[in-house]
Structures are given as structure tokens and as C-alpha cells.
Short mmCIF file of C-alpha atoms and ligand atoms in Angstrom, two decimals:
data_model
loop_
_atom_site.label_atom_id
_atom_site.label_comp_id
_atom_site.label_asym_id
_atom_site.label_seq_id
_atom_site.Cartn_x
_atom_site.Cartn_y
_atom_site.Cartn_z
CA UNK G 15 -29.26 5.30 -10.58
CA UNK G 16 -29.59 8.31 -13.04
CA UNK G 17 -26.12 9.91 -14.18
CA UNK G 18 -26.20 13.03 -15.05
CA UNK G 19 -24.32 12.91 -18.93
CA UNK G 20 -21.88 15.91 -17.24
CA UNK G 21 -20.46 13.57 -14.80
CA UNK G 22 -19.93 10.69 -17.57
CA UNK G 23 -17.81 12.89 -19.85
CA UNK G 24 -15.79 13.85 -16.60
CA UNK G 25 -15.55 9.82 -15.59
CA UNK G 26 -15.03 8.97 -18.97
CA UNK G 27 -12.25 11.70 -19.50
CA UNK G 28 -10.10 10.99 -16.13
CA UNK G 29 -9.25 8.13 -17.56
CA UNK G 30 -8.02 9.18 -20.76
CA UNK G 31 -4.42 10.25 -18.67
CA UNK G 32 -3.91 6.26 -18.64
CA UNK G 33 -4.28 5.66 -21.81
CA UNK G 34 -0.98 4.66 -23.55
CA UNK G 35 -0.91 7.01 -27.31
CA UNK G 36 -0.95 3.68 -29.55
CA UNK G 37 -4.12 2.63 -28.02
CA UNK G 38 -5.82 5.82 -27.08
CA UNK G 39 -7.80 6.24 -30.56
CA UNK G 40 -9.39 2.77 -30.51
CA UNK G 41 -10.10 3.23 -26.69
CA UNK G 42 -11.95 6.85 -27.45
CA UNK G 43 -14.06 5.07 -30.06
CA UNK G 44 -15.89 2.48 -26.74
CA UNK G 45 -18.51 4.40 -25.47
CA UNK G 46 -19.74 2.99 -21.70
CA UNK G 47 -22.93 1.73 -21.19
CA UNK G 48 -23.98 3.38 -17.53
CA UNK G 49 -27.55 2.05 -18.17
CA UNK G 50 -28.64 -0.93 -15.86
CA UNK G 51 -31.49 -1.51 -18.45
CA UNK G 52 -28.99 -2.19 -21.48
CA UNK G 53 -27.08 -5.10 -19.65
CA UNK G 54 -26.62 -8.29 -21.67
CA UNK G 55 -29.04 -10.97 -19.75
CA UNK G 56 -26.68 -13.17 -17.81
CA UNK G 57 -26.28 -16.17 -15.77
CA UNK G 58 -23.42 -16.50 -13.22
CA UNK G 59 -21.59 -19.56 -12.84
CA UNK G 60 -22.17 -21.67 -9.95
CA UNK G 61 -18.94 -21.68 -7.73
CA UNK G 62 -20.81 -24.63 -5.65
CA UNK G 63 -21.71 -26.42 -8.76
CA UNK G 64 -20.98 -29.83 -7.56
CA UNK G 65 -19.90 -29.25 -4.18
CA UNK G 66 -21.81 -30.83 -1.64
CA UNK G 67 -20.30 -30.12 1.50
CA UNK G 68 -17.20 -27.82 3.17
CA UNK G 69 -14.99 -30.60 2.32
CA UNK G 70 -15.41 -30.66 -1.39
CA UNK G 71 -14.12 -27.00 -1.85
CA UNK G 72 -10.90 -27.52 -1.78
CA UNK G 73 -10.57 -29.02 -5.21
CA UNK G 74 -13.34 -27.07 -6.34
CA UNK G 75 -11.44 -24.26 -4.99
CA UNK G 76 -8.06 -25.39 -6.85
CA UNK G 77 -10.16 -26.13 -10.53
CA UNK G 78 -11.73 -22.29 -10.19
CA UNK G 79 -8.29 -21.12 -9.29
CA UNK G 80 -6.41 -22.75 -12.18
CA UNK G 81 -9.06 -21.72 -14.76
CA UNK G 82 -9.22 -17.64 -13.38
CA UNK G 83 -5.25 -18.41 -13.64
CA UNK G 84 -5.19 -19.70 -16.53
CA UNK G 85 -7.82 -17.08 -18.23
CA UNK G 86 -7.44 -14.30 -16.74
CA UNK G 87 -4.28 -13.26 -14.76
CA UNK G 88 -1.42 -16.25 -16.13
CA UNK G 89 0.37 -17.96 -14.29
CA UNK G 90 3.36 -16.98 -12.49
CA UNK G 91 6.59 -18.74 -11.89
CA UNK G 92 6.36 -21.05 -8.80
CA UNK G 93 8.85 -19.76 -6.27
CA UNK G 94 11.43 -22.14 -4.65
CA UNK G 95 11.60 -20.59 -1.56
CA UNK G 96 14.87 -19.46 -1.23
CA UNK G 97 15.75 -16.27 1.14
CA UNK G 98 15.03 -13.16 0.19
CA UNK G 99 18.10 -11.23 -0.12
CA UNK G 100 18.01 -7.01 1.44
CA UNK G 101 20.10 -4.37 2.56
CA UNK G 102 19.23 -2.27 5.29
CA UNK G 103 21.07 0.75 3.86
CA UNK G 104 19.02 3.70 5.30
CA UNK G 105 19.17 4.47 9.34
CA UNK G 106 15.64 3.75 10.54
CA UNK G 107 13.56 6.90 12.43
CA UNK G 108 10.95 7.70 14.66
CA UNK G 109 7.77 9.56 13.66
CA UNK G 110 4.55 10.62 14.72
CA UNK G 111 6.17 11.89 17.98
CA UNK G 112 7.92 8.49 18.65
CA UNK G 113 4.54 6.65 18.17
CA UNK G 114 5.56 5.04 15.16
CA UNK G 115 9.33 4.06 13.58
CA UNK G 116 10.05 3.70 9.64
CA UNK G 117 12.38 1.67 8.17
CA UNK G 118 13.12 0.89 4.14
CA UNK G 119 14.94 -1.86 3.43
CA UNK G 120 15.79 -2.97 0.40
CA UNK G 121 14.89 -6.47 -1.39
CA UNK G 122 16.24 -7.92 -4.24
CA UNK G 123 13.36 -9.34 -6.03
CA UNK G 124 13.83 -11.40 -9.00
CA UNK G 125 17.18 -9.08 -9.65
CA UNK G 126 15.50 -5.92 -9.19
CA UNK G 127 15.64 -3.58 -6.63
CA UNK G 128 12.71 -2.97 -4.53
CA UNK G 129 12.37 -0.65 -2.02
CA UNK G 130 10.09 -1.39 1.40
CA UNK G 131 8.65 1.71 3.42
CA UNK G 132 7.58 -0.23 6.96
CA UNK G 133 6.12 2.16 9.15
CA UNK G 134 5.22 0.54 12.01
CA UNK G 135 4.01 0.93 16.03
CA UNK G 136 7.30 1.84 18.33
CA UNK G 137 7.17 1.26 21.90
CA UNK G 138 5.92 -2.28 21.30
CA UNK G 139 7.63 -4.95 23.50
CA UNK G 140 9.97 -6.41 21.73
CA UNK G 141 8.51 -9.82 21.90
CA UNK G 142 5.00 -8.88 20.48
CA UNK G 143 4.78 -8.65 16.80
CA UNK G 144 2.34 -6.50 15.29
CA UNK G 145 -0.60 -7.45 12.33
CA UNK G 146 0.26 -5.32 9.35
CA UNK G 147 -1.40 -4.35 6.24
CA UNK G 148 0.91 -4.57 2.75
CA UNK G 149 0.00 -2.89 -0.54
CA UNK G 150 1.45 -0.91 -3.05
CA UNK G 151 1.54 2.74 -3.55
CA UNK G 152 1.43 4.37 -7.06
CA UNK G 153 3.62 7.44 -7.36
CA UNK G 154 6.53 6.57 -4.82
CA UNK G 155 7.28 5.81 -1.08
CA UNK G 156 8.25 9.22 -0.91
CA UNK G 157 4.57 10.00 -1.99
CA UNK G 158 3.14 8.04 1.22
CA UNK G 159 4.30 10.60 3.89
CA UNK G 160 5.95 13.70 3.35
CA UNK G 161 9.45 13.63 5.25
CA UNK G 162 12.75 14.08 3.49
CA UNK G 163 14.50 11.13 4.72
CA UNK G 164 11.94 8.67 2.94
CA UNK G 165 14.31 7.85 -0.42
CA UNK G 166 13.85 8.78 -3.64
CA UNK G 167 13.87 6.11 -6.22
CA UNK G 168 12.72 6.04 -9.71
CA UNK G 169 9.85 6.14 -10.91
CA UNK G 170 8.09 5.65 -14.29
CA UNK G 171 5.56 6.70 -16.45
CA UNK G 172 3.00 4.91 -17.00
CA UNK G 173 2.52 6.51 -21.10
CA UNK G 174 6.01 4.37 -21.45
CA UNK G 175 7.61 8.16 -20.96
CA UNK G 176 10.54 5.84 -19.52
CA UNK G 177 12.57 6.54 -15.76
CA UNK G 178 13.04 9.32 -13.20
CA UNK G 179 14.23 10.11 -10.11
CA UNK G 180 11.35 10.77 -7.70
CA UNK G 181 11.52 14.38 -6.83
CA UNK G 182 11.26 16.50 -3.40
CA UNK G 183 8.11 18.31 -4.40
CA UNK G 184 5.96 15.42 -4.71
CA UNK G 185 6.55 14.00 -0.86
CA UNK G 186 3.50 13.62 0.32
CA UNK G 187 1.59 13.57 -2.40
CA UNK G 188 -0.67 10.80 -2.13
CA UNK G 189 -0.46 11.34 2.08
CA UNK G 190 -4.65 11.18 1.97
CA UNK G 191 -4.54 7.56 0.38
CA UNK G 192 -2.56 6.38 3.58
CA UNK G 193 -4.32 7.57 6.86
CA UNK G 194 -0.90 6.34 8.68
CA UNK G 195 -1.33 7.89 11.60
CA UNK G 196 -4.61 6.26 11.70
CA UNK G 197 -3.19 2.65 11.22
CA UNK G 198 -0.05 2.95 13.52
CA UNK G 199 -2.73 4.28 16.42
CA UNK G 200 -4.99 1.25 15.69
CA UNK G 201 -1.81 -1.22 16.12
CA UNK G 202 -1.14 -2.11 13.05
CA UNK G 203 2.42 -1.79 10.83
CA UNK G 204 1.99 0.20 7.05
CA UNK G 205 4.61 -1.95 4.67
CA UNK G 206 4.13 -0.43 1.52
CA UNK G 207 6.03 -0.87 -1.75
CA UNK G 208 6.00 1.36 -5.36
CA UNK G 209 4.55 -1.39 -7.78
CA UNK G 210 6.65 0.03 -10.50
CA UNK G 211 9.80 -1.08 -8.33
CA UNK G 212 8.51 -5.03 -8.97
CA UNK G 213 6.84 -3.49 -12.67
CA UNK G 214 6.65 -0.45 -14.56
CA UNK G 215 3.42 -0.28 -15.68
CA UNK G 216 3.31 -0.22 -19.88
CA UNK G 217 3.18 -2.60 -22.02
CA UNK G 218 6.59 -3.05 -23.05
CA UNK G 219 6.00 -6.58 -24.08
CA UNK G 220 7.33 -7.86 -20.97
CA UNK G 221 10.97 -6.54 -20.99
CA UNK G 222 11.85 -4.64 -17.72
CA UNK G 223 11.00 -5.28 -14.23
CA UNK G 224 10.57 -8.76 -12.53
CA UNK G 225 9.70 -9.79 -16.14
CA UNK G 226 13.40 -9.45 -17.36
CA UNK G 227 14.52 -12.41 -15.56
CA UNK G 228 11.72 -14.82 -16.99
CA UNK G 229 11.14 -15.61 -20.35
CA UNK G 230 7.77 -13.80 -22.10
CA UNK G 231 4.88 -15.32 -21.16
CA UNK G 232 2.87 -17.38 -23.04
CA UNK G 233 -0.73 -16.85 -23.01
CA UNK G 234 -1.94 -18.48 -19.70
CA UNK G 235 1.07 -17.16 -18.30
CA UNK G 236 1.57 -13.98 -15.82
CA UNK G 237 0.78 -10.58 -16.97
CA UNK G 238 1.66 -7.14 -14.94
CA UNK G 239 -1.00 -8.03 -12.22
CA UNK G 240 -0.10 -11.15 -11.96
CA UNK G 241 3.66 -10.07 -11.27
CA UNK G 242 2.70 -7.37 -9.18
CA UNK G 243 0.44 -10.00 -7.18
CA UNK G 244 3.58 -12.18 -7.19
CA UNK G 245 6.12 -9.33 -5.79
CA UNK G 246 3.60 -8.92 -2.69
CA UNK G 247 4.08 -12.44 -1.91
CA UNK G 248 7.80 -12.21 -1.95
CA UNK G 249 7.57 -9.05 0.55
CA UNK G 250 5.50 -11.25 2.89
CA UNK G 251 8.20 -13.92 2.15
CA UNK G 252 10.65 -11.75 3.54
CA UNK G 253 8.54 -10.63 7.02
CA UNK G 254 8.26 -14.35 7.28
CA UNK G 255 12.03 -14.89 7.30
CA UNK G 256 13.19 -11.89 9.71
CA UNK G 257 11.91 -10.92 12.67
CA UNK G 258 10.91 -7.27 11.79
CA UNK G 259 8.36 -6.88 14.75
CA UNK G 260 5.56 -7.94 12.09
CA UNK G 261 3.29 -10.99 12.87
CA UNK G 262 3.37 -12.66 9.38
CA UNK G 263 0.41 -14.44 10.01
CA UNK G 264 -1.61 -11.50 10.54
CA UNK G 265 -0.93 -9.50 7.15
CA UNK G 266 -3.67 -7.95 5.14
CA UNK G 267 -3.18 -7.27 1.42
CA UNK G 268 -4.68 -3.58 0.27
CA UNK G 269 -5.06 -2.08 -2.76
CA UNK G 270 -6.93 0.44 -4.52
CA UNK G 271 -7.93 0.35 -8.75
CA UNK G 272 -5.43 -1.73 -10.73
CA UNK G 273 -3.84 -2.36 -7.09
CA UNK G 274 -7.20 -3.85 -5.77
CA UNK G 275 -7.40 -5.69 -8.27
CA UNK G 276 -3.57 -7.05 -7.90
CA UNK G 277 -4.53 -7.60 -4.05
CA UNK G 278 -7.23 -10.02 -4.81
CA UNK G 279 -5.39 -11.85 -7.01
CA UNK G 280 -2.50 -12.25 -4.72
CA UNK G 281 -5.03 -12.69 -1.22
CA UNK G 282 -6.62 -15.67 -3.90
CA UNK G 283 -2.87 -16.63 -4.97
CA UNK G 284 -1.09 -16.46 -2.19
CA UNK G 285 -3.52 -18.01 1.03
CA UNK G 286 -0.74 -16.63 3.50
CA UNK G 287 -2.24 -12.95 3.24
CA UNK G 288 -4.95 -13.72 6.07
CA UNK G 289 -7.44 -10.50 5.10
CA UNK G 290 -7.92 -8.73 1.85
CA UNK G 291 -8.86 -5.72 1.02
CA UNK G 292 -10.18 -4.07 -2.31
CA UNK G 293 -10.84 -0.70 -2.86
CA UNK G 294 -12.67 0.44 -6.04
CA UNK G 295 -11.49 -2.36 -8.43
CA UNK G 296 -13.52 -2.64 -10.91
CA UNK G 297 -13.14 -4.31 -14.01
CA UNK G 298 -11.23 -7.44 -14.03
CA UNK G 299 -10.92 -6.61 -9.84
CA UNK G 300 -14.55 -7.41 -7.57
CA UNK G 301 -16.94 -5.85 -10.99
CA UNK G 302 -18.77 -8.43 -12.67
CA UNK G 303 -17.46 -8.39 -15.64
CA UNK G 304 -20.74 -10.20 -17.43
CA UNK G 305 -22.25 -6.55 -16.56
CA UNK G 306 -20.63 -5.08 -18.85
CA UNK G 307 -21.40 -2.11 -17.68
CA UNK G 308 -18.62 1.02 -17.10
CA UNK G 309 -15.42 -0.36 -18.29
CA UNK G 310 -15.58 -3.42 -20.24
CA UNK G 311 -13.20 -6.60 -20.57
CA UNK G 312 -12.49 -5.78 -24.09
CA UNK G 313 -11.64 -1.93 -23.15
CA UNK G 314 -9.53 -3.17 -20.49
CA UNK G 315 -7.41 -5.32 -22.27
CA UNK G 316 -7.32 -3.07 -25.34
CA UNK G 317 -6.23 -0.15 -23.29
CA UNK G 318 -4.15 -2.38 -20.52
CA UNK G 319 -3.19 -5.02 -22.91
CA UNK G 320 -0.11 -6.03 -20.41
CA UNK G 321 -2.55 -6.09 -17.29
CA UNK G 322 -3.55 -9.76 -17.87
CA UNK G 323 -2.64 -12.77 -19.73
CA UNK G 324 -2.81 -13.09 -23.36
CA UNK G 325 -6.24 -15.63 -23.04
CA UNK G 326 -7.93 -13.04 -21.72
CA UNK G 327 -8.39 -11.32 -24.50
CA UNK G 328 -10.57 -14.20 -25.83
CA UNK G 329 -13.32 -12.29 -23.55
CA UNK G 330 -13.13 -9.06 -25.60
CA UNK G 331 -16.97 -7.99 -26.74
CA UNK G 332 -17.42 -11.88 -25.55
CA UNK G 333 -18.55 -11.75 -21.55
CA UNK G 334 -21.08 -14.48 -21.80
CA UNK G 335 -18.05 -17.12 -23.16
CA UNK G 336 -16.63 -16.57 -19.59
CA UNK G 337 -17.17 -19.36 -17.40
CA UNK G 338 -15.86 -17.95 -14.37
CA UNK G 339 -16.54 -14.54 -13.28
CA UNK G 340 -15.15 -12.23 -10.45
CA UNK G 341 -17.65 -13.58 -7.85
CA UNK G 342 -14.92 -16.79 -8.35
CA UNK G 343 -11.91 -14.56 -7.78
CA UNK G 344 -14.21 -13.18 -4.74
CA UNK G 345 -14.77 -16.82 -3.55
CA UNK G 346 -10.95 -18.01 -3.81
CA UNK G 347 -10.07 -16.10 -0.51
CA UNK G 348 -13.08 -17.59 1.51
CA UNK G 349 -12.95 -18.22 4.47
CA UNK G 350 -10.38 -15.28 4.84
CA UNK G 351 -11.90 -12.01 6.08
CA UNK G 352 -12.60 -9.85 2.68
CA UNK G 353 -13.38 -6.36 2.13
CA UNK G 354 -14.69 -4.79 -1.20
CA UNK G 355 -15.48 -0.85 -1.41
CA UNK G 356 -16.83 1.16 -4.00
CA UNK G 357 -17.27 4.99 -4.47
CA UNK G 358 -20.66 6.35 -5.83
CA UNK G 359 -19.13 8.37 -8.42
CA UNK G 360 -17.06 5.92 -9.58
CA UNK G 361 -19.64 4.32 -11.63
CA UNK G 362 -16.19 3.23 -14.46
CA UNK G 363 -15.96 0.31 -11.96
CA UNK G 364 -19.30 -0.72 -11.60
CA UNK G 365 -19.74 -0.36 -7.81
CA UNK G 366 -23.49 -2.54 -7.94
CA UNK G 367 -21.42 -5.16 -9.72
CA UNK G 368 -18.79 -5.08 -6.87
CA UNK G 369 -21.46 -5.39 -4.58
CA UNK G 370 -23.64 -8.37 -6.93
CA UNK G 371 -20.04 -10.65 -6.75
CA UNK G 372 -19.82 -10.28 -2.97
CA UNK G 373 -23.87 -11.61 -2.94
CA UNK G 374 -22.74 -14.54 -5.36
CA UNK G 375 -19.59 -14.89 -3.33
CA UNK G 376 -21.67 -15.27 -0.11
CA UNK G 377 -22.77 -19.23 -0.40
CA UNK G 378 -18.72 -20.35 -0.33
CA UNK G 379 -18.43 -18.31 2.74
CA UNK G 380 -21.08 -19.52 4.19
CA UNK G 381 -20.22 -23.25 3.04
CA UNK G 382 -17.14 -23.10 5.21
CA UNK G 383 -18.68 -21.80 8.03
CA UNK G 384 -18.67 -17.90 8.01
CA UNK G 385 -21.50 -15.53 8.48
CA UNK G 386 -20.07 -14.31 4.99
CA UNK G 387 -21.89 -11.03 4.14
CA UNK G 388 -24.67 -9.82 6.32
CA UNK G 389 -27.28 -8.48 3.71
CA UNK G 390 -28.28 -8.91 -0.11
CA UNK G 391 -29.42 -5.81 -0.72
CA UNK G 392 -27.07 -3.17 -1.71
CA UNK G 393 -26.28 -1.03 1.46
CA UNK G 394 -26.90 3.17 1.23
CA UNK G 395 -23.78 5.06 0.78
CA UNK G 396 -21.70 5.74 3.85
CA UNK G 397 -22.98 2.85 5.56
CA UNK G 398 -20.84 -0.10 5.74
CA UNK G 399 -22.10 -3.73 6.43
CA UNK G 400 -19.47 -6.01 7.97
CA UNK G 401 -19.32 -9.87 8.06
CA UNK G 402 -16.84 -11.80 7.13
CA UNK G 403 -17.32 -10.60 3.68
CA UNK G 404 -17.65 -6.29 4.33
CA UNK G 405 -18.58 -4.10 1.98
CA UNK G 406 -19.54 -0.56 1.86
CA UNK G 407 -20.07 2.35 -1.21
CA UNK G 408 -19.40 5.33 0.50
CA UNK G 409 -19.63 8.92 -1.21
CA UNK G 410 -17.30 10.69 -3.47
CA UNK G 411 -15.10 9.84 -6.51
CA UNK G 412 -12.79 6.81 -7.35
CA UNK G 413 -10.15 7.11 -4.45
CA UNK G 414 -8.77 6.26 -1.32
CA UNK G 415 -10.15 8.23 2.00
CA UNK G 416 -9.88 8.38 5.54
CA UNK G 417 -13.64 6.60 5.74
CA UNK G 418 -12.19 4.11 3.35
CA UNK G 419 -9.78 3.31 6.16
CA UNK G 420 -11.72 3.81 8.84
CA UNK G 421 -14.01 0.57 8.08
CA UNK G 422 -10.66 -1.77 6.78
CA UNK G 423 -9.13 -0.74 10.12
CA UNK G 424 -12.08 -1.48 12.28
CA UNK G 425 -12.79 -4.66 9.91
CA UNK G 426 -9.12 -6.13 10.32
CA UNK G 427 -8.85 -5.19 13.99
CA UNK G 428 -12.08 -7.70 14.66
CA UNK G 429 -10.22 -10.46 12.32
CA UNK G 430 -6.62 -10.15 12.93
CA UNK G 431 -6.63 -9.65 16.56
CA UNK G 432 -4.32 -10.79 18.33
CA UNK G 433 -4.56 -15.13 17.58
CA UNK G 434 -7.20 -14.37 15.19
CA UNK G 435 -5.16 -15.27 12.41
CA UNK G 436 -4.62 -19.05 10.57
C1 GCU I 28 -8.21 3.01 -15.28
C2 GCU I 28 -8.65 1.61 -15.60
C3 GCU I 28 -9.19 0.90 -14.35
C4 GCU I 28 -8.20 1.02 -13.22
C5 GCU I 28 -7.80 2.45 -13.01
C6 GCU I 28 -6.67 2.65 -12.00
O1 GCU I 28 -9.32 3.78 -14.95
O2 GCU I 28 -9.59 1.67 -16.63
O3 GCU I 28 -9.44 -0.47 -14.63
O4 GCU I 28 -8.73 0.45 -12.05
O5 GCU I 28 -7.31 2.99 -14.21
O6 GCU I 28 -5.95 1.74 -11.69
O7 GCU I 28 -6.48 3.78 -11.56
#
């Protein structure tokens, strides 16, 4: 696909407003390649190297999952299982007309205080529980729907600017990421969380948030996604243990950019989440990062340095030393329903290479019996292909829309209906 160079200096120049000032000159000197012609001749690793039937993937499963762990995303603390401890401090309420009620309790997570917007179908019997879909939202719950009694919490910068309170004029804000009404008519419950409640995204070296109550990690051990990944699995911990109207079985894990790539890591983490869903990941989310093409490994880790573990780094300008690749990550949530989207304009995050790791990705599927994903060529934009793995590229910029939902809504209503989940 031709770019025209206009478009690249605008791609290259939205994400500038992440970068964090210490690392922002070093990060404006890495110029992308957007060239399919200039990427580095690769091989992919095998998942199924060695596997010769459905019944040896579960230990190949467990050695690809401790190596991406240990490589790429760290290791986070295993979790005893107690209860998870919340308040239900706000009055819930009806919206939508009655259709739907919201309620925001709030968790104690690893001492910190994490606030859970549920939005979810009313006038359901009160022995049915509803599938849901979990992820976390970037600017606020207030910033999911625009209605006064959501709370305000605090929020952070993401430059290291520090806390504030969430404030009125920005309820709402991010309403077209969340087609709510849109889930709560298609039966499904919203829980959605602000990630900088479990982690405030800078690299602080590991001092605030979840982190605080660990010590800092060593170098195969948990970075920001990795604890973000972690704090979705103690939310689903917590629908397990109370009877919220949720079927816990049925939860899919969403996300979109740094968030899709925290929900694959916690759908391959945490095998409870029964359907993920990643929208525009990227780098170090569904791209393949031996591409190197768009963002790089060694531009994500010198501009995120706190994203994954320490190892990681060893990848830096070094692709073809990694001997796992995100077609592995892809693989660890086989046989589960999985859904990867890209965004034509949003060539940063490599949407051929999202699509190339769902291909490679394919065999496991099929292995344990799926029909996996349904064609090897790259789909047209705005035309979806659905499997068990789906995919689709759909037109526009790096985002969430309502198309974007339409296909994970029709695509988790045919797996997570009602007994489809394990
Ligand atoms: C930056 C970053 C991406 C990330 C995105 C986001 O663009 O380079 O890797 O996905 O931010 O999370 O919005």
C-alpha cells in the first residue's frame, strides 16, 4: 500500500503527545519504515514445532507462555485467591430508559482503590446472568457515558504531570469508544475500569499503583501491561465471587492500543476470560514484531520503557534474536474465540502484521479443533471475516468505532451464547 508522506508526518506526529520529555528526543531521532519492500527477511517460529497432536499443546502451550512471560511482559505475582474486598458506596441507577442499570463499586486491589463502572441489561430475571465484556477505559469512567452521577476519580497524566480530579466537562468524552447502548441491547453487561486506577501510566520506576505493594521487578518480572493484565483478572475475580447478574464464565476481555495489547496478555494469562478482543494493538499487541515495520520493539520500549519487562529490551534493533513472536501470544488463547482489528490509517501498528499473526496463529486453532480463521488472504477494508479467529481492517484512523463494535458484538453473541462458554 502507497502512503502518501502527508499522512506519515500526521501518524508519526499523533504520537508524539505520548511521549514522556526524557525520552522524546531519542524517540524523534527513529524514523518508521512504512515500506513492505525494506522488511528484514524473516522466519517465524513454529508454535507446533514438536507438537504432534491436540494433546501435546498443553505443555507446548505452557513453554511458549513462560518464555513470552518471561521476555516480554514479566511475570506477575501469583494470586492466592483470597476475596476481593469492595464497597458499594454509590446508589445504583437506571439508564437508557430503564433498559440498562449502572452500578460502581469499589475494589480494593492490591491496596488501591479501583473504581468499577458495570452497566448492565435491567429487566433480566433475576436468575439469568448475563455474558459481559471487561476492559479498561483511558481518560475516566466518567469519560464512558456522559451522566453526572458516574464519579469522578483521579486521574493522571500520562507525561508523569502527576494526579487530578476528573472534571465535569470531560463526561462523555470518549462516549464513541463505548457503543453502550449497542452492547446493553445485544444482552451483554459493559464492566469497565480506568487502567490508571490499577496503574498510572509513566515510568516511575515502579512506585505507585498496584506496583507499591510489590517489590520492583526484576527483569522477567511484570511491567505496566503486565499489571494492568493482572488487575483485569482480579475484576473477573470479583464477578466470580458475587452474584452481580454477570455470568463469569461468559466474560470477554476488550481493549484498544496499549489496552489491546494488555487484553491479550491477560485473555493468554488468565484462561478464565472466555473471548478476547484486540483492537488496533500493534506493536508488542497482535503486530509482528519481526516486521519491523511502523513502530518498532526498540521504539517501544525506548519510549514505553515501563510497558514491558526489563528482558525485553534485549529485542531493541534485535527482532530476529526473538524466538517467539506475537503469532505465540495470538496462539496462547486458542481455542478461545479471538478477535483482532486494525484501522487502515493506522499503519503505526502494522495492521498486515496483525493480520500475518492471526494466519500463523491459525494451525493451533485448528490443532484443537476450531475452524480458526476462515481465509489467508488479507480481507478488503470494511469487510470482516469471522471464525473462531475474526479479524477485520475497517476504514479510518487508529480508534474505537461503532463498526468496531458492531463485529465484536455479533462475534461474541455467536460464542458466548447462552452455554457457549467453558
Ligand atoms: C502509542 C504507542 C502504541 C500504543 C498507542 C496507544 O502510539 O506507540 O504502541 O498502542 O500509543 O496506546 O494509544
Amino acid at each position: 500500500m502507497k502512503i502518501p508522506s502527508s499522512f506519515l508526518v500526521a501518524a508519526v506526529a499523533a504520537n508524539i503527545h505520548f511521549v514522556i520529555p526524557e525520552v522524546s528526543a531519542q524517540a524523534e531521532k527513529f524514523v518508521p519504515n512504512y515500506d513492505e519492500a525494506k522488511i528484514p527477511d524473516y522466519v517465524l517460529p513454529d508454535p507446533l514445532e514438536g507438537v504432534g497432536s491436540a494433546d501435546d499443546w498443553a505443555k507446548k502451550r505452557a513453554e511458549i507462555f513462560r518464555l513470552i512471560e518471561r521476555e516480554m511482559f514479566g511475570k506477575a505475582p501469583r494470586y492466592s485467591g483470597e476475596k476481593i474486598a469492595f464497597a458499594e458506596d454509590i446508589p445504583s441507577f437506571e439508564i437508557l430508559d430503564g433498559r440498562a442499570r449502572v452500578s460502581q463499586p469499589l475494589l480494593t486491589i492490591a491496596g488501591q482503590d479501583v473504581r468499577v463502572l458495570m452497566i448492565q441489561p435491567a429487566n433480566v430475571s433475576a436468575i439469568s446472568a448475563v455474558p459481559a465484556i471487561i476492559g479498561y477505559n483511558f481518560g475516566g469512567n466518567h469519560t464512558v457515558i456522559s451522566d453526572p452521577r458516574i464519579a469522578l476519580g483521579t486521574v493522571w497524566g500520562r507525561g508523569g504531570e502527576g494526579e487530578r480530579k476528573a472534571e465535569d466537562a470531560e463526561r462523555g468524552k470518549s462516549a464513541s469508544r463505548w457503543a453502550v447502548e449497542r452492547i446493553v441491547d445485544a444482552g451483554f453487561a459493559l464492566v469497565t475500569i480506568y487502567y490508571g486506577d490499577v496503574d498510572p501510566d509513566f515510568d516511575d520506576g515502579f512506585k505507585n499503583g498496584i506496583f507499591a505493594q510489590f517489590p520492583a521487578p526484576k527483569p522477567d518480572e511484570w511491567g505496566s501491561i503486565a499489571g494492568w493484565a493482572w488487575g483485569l483478572s482480579r475484576v473477573l475475580d470479583f464477578l466470580e465471587q458475587n452474584d452481580r447478574g454477570i455470568d463469569a464464565k461468559r466474560v470477554a476481555v476488550f481493549g484498544h492500543s496499549r489496552l489491546g495489547k494488555t487484553s491479550l496478555w491477560a485473555g493468554a494469562s488468565d484462561p478464565r476470560f472466555a473471548l478476547v478482543i484486540s483492537n488496533d494493538s500493534g506493536c508488542g499487541g497482535a503486530a509482528l514484531s519481526k516486521r519491523a515495520i511502523g513502530e518498532t520493539v526498540g521504539r517501544i520500549n525506548t519510549v514505553f520503557p515501563h510497558w514491558f519487562c526489563d528482558n525485553f529490551q534485549r529485542y531493541n534493533d534485535n527482532e530476529a534474536a526473538m524466538t517467539f513472536d506475537a503469532h505465540m501470544l495470538l496462539a496462547l488463547i486458542a481455542p478461545r474465540p479471538l478477535y483482532v482489528a486494525s484501522a487502515e490509517e493506522d499503519q503505526w501498528a502494522d495492521p498486515h502484521g496483525e493480520f500475518l499473526a492471526c494466519v500463523a496463529a491459525d494451525p493451533v486453532y485448528r490443532l484443537l479443533g476450531t475452524d480458526g480463521l476462515p481465509q489467508k488472504e488479507m480481507p478488503k477494508v470494511n469487510e470482516p471475516i469471522q471464525g473462531t479467529i475474526g479479524y477485520h481492517i475497517r476504514t479510518g484512523k487508529h480508534d474505537v468505532t461503532d463498526f468496531d463494535w458492531q463485529q465484536y458484538l455479533q462475534f461474541a453473541a455467536k460464542h458466548l451464547a447462552s452455554g457457549a462458554g467453558k
